[in-house]
Short mmCIF file of C-alpha atoms in Angstrom, two decimals:
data_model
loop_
_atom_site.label_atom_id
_atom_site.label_comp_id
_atom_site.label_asym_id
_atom_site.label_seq_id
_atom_site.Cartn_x
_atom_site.Cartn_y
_atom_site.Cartn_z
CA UNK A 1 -85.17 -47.38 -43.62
CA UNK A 2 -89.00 -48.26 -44.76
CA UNK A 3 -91.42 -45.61 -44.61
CA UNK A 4 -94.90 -45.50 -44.96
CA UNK A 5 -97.17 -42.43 -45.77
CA UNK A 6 -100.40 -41.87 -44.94
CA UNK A 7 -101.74 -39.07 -46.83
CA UNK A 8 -100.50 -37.14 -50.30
CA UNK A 9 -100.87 -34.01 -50.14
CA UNK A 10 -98.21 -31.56 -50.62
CA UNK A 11 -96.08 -32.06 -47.46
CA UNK A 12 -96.66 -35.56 -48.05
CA UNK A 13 -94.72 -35.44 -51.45
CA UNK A 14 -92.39 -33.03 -50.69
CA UNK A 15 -91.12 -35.17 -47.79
CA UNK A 16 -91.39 -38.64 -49.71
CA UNK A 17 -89.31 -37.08 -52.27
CA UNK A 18 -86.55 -35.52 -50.00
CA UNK A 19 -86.28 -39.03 -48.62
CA UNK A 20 -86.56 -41.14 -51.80
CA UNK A 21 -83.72 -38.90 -53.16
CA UNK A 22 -81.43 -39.79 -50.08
CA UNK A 23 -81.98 -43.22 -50.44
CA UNK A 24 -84.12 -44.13 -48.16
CA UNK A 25 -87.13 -46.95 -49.26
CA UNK A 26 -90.69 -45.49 -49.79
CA UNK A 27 -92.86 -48.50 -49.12
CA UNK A 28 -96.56 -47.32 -49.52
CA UNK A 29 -98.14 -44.70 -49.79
CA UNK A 30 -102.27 -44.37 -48.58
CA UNK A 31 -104.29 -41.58 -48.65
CA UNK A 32 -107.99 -40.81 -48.96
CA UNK A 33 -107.38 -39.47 -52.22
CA UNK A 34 -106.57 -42.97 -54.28
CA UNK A 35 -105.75 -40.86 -57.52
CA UNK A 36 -103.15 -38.65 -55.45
CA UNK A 37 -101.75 -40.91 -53.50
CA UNK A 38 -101.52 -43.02 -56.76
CA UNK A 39 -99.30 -40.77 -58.59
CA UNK A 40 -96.86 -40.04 -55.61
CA UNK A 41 -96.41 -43.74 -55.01
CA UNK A 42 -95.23 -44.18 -58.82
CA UNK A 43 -93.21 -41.16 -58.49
CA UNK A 44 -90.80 -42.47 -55.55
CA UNK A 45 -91.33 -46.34 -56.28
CA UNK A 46 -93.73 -47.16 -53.64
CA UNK A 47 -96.65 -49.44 -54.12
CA UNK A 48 -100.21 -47.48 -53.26
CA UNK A 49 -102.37 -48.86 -51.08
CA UNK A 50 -105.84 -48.42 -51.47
CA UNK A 51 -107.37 -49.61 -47.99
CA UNK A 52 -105.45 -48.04 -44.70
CA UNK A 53 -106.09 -51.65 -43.34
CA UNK A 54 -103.89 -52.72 -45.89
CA UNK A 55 -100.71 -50.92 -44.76
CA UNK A 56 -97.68 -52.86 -44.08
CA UNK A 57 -97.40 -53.62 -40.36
CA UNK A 58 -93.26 -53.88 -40.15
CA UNK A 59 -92.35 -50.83 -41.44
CA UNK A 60 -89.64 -48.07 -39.57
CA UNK A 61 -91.46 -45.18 -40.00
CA UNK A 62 -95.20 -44.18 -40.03
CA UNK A 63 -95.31 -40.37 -41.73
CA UNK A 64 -99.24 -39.37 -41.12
CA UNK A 65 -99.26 -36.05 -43.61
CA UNK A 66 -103.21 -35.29 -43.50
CA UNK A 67 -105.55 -32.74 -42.62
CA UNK A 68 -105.09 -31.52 -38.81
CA UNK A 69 -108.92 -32.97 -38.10
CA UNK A 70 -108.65 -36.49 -40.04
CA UNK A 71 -105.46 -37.37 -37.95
CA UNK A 72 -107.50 -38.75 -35.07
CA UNK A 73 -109.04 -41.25 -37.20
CA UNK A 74 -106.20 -42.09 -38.88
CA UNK A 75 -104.45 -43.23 -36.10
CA UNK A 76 -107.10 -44.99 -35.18
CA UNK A 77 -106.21 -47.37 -37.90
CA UNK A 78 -102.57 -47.66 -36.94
CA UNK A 79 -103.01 -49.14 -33.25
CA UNK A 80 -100.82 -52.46 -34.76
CA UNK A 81 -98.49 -51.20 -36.22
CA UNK A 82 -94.50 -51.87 -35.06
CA UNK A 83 -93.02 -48.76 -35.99
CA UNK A 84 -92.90 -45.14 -34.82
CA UNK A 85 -95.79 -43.14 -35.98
CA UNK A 86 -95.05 -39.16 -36.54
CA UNK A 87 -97.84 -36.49 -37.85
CA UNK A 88 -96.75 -33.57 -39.77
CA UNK A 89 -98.78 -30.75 -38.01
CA UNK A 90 -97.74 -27.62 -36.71
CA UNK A 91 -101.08 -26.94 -34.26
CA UNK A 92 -102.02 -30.37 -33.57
CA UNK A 93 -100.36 -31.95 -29.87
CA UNK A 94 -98.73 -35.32 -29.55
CA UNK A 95 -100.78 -36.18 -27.15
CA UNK A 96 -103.13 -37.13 -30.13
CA UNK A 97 -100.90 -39.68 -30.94
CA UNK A 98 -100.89 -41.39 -27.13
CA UNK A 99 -102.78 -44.43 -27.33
CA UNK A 100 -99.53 -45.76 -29.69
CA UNK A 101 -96.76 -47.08 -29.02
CA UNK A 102 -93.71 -45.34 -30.60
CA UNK A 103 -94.73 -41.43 -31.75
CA UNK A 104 -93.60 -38.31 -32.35
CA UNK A 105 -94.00 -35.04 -34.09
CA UNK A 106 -91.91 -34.39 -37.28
CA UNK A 107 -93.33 -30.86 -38.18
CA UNK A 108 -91.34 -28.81 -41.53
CA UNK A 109 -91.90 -25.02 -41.14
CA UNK A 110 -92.14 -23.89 -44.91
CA UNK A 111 -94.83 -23.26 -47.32
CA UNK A 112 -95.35 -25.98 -49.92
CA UNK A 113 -96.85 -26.06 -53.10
CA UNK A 114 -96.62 -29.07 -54.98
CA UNK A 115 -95.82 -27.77 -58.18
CA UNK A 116 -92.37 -26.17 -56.89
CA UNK A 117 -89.52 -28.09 -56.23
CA UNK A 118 -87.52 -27.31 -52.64
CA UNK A 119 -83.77 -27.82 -51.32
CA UNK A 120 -85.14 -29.86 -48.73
CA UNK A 121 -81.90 -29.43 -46.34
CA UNK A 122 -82.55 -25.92 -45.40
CA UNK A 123 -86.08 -26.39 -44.22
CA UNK A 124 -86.41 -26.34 -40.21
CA UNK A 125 -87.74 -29.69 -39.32
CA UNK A 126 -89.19 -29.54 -35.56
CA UNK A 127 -89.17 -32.82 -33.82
CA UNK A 128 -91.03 -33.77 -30.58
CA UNK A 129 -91.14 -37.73 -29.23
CA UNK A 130 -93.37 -40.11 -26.61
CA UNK A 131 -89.46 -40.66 -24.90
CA UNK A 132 -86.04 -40.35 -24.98
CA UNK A 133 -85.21 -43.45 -27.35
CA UNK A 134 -87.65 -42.46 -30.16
CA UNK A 135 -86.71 -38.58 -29.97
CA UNK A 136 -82.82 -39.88 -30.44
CA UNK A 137 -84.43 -42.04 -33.80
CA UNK A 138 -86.23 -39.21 -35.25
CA UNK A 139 -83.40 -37.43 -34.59
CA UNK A 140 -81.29 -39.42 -37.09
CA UNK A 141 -84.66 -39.61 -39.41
CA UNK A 142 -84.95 -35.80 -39.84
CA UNK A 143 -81.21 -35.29 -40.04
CA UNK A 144 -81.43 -37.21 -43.04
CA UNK A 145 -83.69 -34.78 -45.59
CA UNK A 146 -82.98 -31.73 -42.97
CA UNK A 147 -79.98 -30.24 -41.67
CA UNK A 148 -81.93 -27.74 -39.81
CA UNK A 149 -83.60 -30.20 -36.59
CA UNK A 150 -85.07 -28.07 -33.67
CA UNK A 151 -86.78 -30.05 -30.29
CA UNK A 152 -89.57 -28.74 -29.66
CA UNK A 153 -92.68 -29.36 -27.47
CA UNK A 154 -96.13 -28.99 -28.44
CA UNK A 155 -96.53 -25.28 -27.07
CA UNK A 156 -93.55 -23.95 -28.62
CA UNK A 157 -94.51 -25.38 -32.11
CA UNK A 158 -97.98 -24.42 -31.62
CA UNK A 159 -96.45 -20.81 -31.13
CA UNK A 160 -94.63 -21.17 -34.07
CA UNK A 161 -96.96 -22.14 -36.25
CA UNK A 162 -98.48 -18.92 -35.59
CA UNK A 163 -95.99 -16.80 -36.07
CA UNK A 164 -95.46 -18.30 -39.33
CA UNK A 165 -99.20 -17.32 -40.10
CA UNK A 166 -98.04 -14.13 -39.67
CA UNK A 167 -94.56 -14.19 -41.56
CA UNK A 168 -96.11 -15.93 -44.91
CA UNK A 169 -99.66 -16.24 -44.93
CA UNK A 170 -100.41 -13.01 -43.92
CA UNK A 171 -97.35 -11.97 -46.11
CA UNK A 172 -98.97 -13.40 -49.00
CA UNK A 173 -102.18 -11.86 -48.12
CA UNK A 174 -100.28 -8.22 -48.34
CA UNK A 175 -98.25 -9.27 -51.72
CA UNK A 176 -101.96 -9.98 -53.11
CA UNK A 177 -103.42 -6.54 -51.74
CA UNK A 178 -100.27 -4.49 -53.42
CA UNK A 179 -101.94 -6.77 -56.56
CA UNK A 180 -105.43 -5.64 -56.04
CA UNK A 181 -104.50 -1.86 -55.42
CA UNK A 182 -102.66 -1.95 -58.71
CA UNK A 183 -105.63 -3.45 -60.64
CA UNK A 184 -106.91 -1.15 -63.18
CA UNK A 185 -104.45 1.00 -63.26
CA UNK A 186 -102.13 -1.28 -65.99
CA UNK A 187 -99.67 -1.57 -63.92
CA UNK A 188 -98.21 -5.25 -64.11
CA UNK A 189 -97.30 -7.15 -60.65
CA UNK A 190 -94.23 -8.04 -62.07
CA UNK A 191 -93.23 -4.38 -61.26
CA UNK A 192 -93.47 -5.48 -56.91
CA UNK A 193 -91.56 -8.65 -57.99
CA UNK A 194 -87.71 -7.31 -56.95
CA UNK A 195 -89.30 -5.27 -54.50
CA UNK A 196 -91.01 -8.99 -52.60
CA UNK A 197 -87.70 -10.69 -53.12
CA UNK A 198 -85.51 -7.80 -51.59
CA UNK A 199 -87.65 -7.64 -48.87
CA UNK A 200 -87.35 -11.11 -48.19
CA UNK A 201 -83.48 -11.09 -48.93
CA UNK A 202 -82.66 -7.98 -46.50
CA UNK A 203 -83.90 -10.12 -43.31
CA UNK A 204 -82.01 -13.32 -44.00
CA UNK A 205 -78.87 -11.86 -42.16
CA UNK A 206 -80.59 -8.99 -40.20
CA UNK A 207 -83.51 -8.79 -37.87
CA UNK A 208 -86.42 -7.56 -38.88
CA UNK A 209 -86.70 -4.30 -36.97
CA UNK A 210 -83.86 -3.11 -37.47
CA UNK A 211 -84.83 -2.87 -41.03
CA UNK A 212 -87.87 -1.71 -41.14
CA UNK A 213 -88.52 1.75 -43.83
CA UNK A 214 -91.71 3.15 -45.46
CA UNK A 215 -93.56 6.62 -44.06
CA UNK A 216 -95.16 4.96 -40.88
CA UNK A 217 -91.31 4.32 -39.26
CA UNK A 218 -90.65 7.55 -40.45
CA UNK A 219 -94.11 9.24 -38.43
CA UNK A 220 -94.26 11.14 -42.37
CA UNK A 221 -98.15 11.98 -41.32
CA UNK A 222 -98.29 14.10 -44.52
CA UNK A 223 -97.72 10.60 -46.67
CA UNK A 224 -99.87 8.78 -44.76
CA UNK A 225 -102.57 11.38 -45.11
CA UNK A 226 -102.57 11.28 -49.04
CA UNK A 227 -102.24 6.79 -48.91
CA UNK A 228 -105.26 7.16 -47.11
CA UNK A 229 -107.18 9.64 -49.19
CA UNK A 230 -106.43 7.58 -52.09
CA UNK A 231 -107.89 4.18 -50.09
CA UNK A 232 -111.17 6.13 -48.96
CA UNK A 233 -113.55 4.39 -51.48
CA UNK A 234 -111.47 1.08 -50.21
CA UNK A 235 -112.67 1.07 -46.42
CA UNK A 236 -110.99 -2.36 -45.92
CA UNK A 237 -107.75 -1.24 -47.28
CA UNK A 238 -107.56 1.65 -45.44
CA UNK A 239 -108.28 -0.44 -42.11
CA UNK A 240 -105.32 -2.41 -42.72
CA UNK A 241 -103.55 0.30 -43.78
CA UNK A 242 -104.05 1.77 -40.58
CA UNK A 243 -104.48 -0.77 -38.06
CA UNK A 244 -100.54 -2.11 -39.41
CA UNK A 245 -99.41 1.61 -39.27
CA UNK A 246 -100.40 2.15 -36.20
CA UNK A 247 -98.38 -1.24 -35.02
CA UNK A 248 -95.37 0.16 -36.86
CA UNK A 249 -95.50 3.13 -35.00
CA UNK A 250 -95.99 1.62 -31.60
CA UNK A 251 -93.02 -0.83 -32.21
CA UNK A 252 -91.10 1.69 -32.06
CA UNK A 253 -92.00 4.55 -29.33
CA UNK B 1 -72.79 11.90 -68.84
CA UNK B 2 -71.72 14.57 -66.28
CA UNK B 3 -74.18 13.55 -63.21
CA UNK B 4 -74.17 15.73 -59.68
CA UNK B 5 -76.14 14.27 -56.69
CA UNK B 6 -78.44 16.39 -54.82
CA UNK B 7 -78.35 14.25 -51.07
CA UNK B 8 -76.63 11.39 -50.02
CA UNK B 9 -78.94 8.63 -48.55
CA UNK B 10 -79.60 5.14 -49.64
CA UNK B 11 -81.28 6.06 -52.79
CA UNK B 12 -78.60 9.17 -54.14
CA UNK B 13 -75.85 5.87 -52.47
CA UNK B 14 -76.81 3.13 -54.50
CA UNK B 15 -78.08 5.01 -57.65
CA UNK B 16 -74.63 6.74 -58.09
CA UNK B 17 -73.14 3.70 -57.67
CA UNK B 18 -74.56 2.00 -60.26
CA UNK B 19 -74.13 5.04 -63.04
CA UNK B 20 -70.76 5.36 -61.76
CA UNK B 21 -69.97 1.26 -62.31
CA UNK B 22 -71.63 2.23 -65.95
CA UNK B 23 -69.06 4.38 -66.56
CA UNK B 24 -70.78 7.53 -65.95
CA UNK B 25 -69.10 10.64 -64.30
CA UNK B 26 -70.17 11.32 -60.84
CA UNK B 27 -69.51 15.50 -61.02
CA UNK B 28 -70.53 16.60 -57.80
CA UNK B 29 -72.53 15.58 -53.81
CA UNK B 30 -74.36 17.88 -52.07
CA UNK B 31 -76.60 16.69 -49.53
CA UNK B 32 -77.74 18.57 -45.88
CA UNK B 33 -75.50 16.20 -44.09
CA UNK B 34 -71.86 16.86 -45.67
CA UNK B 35 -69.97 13.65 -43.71
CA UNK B 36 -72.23 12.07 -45.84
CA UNK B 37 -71.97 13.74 -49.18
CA UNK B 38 -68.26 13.94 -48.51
CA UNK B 39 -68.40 9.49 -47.65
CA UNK B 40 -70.31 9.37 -50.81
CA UNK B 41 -68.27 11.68 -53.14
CA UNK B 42 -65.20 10.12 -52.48
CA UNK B 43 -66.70 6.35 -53.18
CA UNK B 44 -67.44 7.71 -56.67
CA UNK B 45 -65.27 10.34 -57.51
CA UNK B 46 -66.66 13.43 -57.01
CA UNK B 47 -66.33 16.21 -55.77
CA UNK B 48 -68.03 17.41 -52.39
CA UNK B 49 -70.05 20.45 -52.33
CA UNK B 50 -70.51 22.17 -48.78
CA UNK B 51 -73.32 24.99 -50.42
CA UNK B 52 -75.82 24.47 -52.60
CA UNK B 53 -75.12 27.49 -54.48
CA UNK B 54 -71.45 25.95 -55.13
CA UNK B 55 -72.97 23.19 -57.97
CA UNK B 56 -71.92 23.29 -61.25
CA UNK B 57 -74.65 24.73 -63.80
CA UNK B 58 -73.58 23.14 -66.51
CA UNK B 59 -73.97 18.99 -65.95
CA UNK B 60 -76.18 17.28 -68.16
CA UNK B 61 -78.47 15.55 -65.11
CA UNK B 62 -79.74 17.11 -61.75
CA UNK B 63 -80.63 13.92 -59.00
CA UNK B 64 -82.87 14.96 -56.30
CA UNK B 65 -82.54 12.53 -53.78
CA UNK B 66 -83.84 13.84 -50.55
CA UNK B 67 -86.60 13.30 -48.11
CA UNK B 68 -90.12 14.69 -49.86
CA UNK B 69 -90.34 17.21 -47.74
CA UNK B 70 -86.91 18.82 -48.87
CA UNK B 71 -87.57 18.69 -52.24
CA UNK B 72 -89.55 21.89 -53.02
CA UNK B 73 -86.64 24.01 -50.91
CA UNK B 74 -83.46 22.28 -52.71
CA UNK B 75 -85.45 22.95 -56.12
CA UNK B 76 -85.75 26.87 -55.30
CA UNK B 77 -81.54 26.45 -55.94
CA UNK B 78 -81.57 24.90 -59.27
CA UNK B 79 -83.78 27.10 -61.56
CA UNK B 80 -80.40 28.50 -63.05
CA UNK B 81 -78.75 24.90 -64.40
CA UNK B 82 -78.67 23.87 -67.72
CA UNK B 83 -79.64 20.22 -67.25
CA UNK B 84 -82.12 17.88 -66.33
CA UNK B 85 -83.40 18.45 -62.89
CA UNK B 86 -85.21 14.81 -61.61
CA UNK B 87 -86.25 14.09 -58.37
CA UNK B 88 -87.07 10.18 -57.39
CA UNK B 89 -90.04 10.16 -54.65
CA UNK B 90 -92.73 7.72 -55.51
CA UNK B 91 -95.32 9.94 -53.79
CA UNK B 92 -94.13 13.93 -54.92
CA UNK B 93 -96.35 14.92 -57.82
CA UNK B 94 -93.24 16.23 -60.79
CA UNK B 95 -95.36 19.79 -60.64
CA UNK B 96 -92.87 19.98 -57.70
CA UNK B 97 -90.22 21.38 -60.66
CA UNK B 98 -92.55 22.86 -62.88
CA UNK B 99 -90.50 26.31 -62.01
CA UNK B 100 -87.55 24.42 -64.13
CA UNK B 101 -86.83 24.35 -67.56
CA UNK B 102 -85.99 20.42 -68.15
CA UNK B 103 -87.60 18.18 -65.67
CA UNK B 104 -88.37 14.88 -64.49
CA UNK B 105 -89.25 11.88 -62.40
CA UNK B 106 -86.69 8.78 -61.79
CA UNK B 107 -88.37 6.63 -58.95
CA UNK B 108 -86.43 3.41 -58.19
CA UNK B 109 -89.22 0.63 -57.16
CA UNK B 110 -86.93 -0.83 -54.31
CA UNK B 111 -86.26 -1.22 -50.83
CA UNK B 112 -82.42 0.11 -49.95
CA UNK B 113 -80.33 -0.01 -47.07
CA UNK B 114 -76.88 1.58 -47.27
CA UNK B 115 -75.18 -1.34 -46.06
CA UNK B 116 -76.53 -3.78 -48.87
CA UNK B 117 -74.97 -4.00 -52.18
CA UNK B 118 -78.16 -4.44 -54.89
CA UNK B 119 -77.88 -5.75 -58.50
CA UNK B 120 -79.45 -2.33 -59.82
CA UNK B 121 -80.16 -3.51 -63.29
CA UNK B 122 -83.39 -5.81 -62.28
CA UNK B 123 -84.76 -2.89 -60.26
CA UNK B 124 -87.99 -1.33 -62.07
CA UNK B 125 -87.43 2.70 -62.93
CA UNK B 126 -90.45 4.92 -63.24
CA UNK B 127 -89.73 7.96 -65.20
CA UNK B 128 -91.81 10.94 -66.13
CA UNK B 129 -90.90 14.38 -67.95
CA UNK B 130 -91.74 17.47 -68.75
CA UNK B 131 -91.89 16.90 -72.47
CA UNK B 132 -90.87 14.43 -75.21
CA UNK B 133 -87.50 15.47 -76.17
CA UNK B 134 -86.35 14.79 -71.73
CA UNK B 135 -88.58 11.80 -71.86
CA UNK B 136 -86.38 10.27 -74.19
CA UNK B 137 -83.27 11.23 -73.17
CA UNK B 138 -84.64 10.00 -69.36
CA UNK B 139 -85.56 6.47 -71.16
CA UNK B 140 -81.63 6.45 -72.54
CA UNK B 141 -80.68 7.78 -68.81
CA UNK B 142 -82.43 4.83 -66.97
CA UNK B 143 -81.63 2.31 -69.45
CA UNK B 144 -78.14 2.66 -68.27
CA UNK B 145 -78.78 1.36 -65.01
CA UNK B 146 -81.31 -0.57 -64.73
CA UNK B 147 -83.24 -3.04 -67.42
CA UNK B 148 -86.75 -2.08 -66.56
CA UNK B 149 -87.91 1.24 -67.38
CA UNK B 150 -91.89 2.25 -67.19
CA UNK B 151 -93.23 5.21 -68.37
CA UNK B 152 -95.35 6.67 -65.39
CA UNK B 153 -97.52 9.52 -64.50
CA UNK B 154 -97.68 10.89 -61.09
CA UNK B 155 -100.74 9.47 -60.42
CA UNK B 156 -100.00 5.94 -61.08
CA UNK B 157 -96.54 6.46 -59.40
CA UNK B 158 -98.42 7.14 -56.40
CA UNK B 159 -100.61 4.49 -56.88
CA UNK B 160 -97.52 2.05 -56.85
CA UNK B 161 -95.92 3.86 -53.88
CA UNK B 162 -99.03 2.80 -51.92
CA UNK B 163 -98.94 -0.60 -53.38
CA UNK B 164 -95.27 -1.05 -52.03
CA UNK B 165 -96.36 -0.25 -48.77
CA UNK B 166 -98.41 -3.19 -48.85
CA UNK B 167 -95.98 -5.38 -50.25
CA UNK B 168 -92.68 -4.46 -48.63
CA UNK B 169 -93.47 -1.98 -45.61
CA UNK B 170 -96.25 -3.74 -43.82
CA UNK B 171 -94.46 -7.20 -44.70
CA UNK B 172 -91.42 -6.36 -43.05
CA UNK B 173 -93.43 -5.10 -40.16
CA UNK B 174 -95.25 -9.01 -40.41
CA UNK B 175 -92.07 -10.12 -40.21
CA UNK B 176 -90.97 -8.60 -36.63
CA UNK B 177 -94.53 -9.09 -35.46
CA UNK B 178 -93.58 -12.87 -36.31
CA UNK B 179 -90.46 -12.48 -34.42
CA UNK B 180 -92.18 -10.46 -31.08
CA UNK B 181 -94.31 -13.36 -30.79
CA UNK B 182 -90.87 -15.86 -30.86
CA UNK B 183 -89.59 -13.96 -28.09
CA UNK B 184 -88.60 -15.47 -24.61
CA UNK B 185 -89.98 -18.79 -26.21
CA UNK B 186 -85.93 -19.74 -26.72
CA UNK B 187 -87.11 -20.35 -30.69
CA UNK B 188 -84.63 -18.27 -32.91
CA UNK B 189 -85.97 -16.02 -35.48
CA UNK B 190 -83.24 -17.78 -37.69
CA UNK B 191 -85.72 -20.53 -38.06
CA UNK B 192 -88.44 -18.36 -39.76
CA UNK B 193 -85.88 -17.41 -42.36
CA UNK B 194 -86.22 -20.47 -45.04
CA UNK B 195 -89.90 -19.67 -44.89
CA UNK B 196 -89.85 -16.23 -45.31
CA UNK B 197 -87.53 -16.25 -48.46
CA UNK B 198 -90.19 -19.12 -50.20
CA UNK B 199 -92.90 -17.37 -49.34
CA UNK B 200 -91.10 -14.07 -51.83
CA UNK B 201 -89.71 -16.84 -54.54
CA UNK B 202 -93.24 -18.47 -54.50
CA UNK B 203 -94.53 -15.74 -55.90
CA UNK B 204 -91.51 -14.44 -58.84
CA UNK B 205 -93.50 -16.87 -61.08
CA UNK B 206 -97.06 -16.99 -59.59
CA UNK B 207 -99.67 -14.55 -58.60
CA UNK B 208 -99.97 -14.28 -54.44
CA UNK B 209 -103.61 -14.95 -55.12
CA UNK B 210 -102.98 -18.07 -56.47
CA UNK B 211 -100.67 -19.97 -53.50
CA UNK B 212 -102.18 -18.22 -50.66
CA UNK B 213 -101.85 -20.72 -47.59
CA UNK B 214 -103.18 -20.96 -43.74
CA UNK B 215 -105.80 -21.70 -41.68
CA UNK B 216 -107.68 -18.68 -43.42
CA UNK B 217 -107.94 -19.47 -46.64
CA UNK B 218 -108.92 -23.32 -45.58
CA UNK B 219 -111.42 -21.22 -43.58
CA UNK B 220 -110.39 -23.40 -41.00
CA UNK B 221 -112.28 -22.07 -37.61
CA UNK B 222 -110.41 -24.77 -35.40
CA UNK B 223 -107.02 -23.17 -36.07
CA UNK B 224 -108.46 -20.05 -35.98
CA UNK B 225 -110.18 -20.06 -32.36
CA UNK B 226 -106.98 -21.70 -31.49
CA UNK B 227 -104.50 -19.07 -32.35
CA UNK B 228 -106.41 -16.45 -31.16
CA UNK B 229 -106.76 -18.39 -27.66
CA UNK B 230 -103.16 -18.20 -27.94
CA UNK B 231 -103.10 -14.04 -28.57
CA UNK B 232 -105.68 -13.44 -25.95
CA UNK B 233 -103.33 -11.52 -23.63
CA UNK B 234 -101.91 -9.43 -26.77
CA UNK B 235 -105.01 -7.15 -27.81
CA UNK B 236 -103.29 -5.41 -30.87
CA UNK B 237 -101.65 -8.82 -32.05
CA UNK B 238 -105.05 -10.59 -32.16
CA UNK B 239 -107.13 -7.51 -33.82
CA UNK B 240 -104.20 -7.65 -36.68
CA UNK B 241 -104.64 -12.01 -36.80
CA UNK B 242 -108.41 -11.33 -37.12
CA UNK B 243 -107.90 -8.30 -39.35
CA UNK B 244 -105.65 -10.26 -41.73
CA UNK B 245 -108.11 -13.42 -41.19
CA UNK B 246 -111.15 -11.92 -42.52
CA UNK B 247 -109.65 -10.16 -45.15
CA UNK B 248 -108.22 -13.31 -46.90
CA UNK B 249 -111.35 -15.19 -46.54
CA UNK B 250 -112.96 -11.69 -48.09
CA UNK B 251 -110.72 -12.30 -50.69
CA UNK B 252 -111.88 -15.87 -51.59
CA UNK B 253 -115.61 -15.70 -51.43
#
């Protein structure tokens, strides 16, 4: 199979490597960034294109990995083109995509940073299609790098999306608070370290809730009390600390 | 090392596991609940105590593993034993023993559930004493089990105990919030999973502040508006998002 990418960024490489490294041909790579998209065209033997006019017209696959709000442009520059065109995004509908031909949605749920390298097989691809024929290509497609493929409409990624905002970026957010808190104090963030990955670990064969520990599950008011005498010179901590107390509490009345 | 057990939940369960799989001998479990003392006792062969008053004075470590607001009553029984009394709450002050002769602090920095076996050594111990000569032989105690040993004061203990709240409480709570918001949608929680374990292993060699992620930190507005459109009929869900929200882009002004 030929694909093309449009954009370099880090789902960009991540996915031109998982498919490079099943065998499958890499034949440009474009991007507004000529420097980026430079070095991931060398790095999975693809030639880099430095004009979007200039992309190949006959290839399989169209992979548009940019910024939700330069996708509409983009594909404003892919009208000709024979093959299906996917975008990447996990908020942005199809219907973006209508005035083509052959399209569809080929959205990865993880967090990537480019530096990292990723088993690219356990990674949830979601895949949504203008009909039946293209959804049963992309099928194949993601099946290749993925052996995790969901369907999934527009709404339902949409609403996943945001509930991944809330089960890594605002996870994040909370590993870098625990960080701030301990600022000061000399006590290294490697010290959280096991603690983060446990955390992670416990839910990968058990939900959630039925996990959950720490004084606000356990209504221990007198803990509470002293956490939030030692965050009253922090009134932003002790807002979160709070407001996500309070939502512990009422999860489980 | 003679070793009794003073309670029988997850942490008294998994640290007298690992001393006993060092070798160490298990002498006695007492704990309120005595089908669990008894469970526990027999895993590591010891012996069950049904009354307090029935422990042996004369082993060379005291565990205090019971909920914080037990600890001052179980101590009131232990001011006649020879060893090291220790109790392992991240948030008790160690003036708790200061009726005691030999006394200490040994607060595991992890998350446990009963049911989950845990490689003990990588899991951080924070140890403070009532003098020199049990600070050392505390260091040689927790050096049996576990590979990282900090010296701690109360105060900084607490410190971190608040800081783990952050980073393991409220993230597990993320993670059902992530999950409520799956539900009746027909997408599996299952497919949050290889996110939620990156998002820990992203940062066992980073700092979180470094590969935070989202529409947030992007200060991406369209997303934004967007998701909260989408938690308009979920009050308490959409004063977290913006809570969260504003709070990262705090973070990166």
């Amino acid at each position: 199979m030929k694909i093309v990418f449009v954009g370099s960024g880090n789902v960009a490489t991540h996915m031109a490597h998982a498919f490079y490294a099943q065998g499958q041909q890499i034949l440009q790579v474009w991007s507004p960034n000529f420097q980026n998209s430079s070095k991931l065209a060398s790095l999975v033997e693809a030639q880099v294109v430095s004009s979007i006019a200039g992309l190949d017209q006959h290839a399989d696959l169209y992979i548009v990995a940019v910024k939700d709000d330069a996708i509409a442009e983009v594909v404003g520059n892919l009208n000709t083109v024979k093959g299906i065109v996917v975008h990447t995004s996990g908020t942005t509908d199809i219907s973006i995509l209508s005035s083509l031909k052959d399209y569809g949605v080929l959205y990865p749920l993880q967090t990537f940073s480019k530096s990292k390298s990723l088993e690219f097989k356990s990674i949830p691809l979601c895949i949504e299609a203008s009909d039946e024929r293209v959804i049963n290509r992309l099928e194949k497609v993601a099946s290749i790098i993925s052996s995790a493929v969901f369907h999934m409409d527009s709404k339902k990624r949409r609403l996943l999306h945001l509930s991944a905002v809330f089960a890594c970026n605002f996870v994040n957010h909370l590993y870098s608070l625990g960080n701030q808190l301990l600022e000061g104090s000399g006590i290294p963030f490697e010290i959280l370290r096991p603690l983060i990955l446990e955390t992670a670990l416990k839910v990968q064969d058990a939900f959630p809730e039925h996990v959950q520990t720490g004084p606000a599950i356990r209504r221990d008011q007198t803990t509470i009390a002293a956490h939030l005498q030692l965050l009253k010179d922090s009134p932003e901590l002790a807002g979160i600390y709070q407001t996500l107390s309070d939502s512990i509490k009422k999860s489980n009345q």
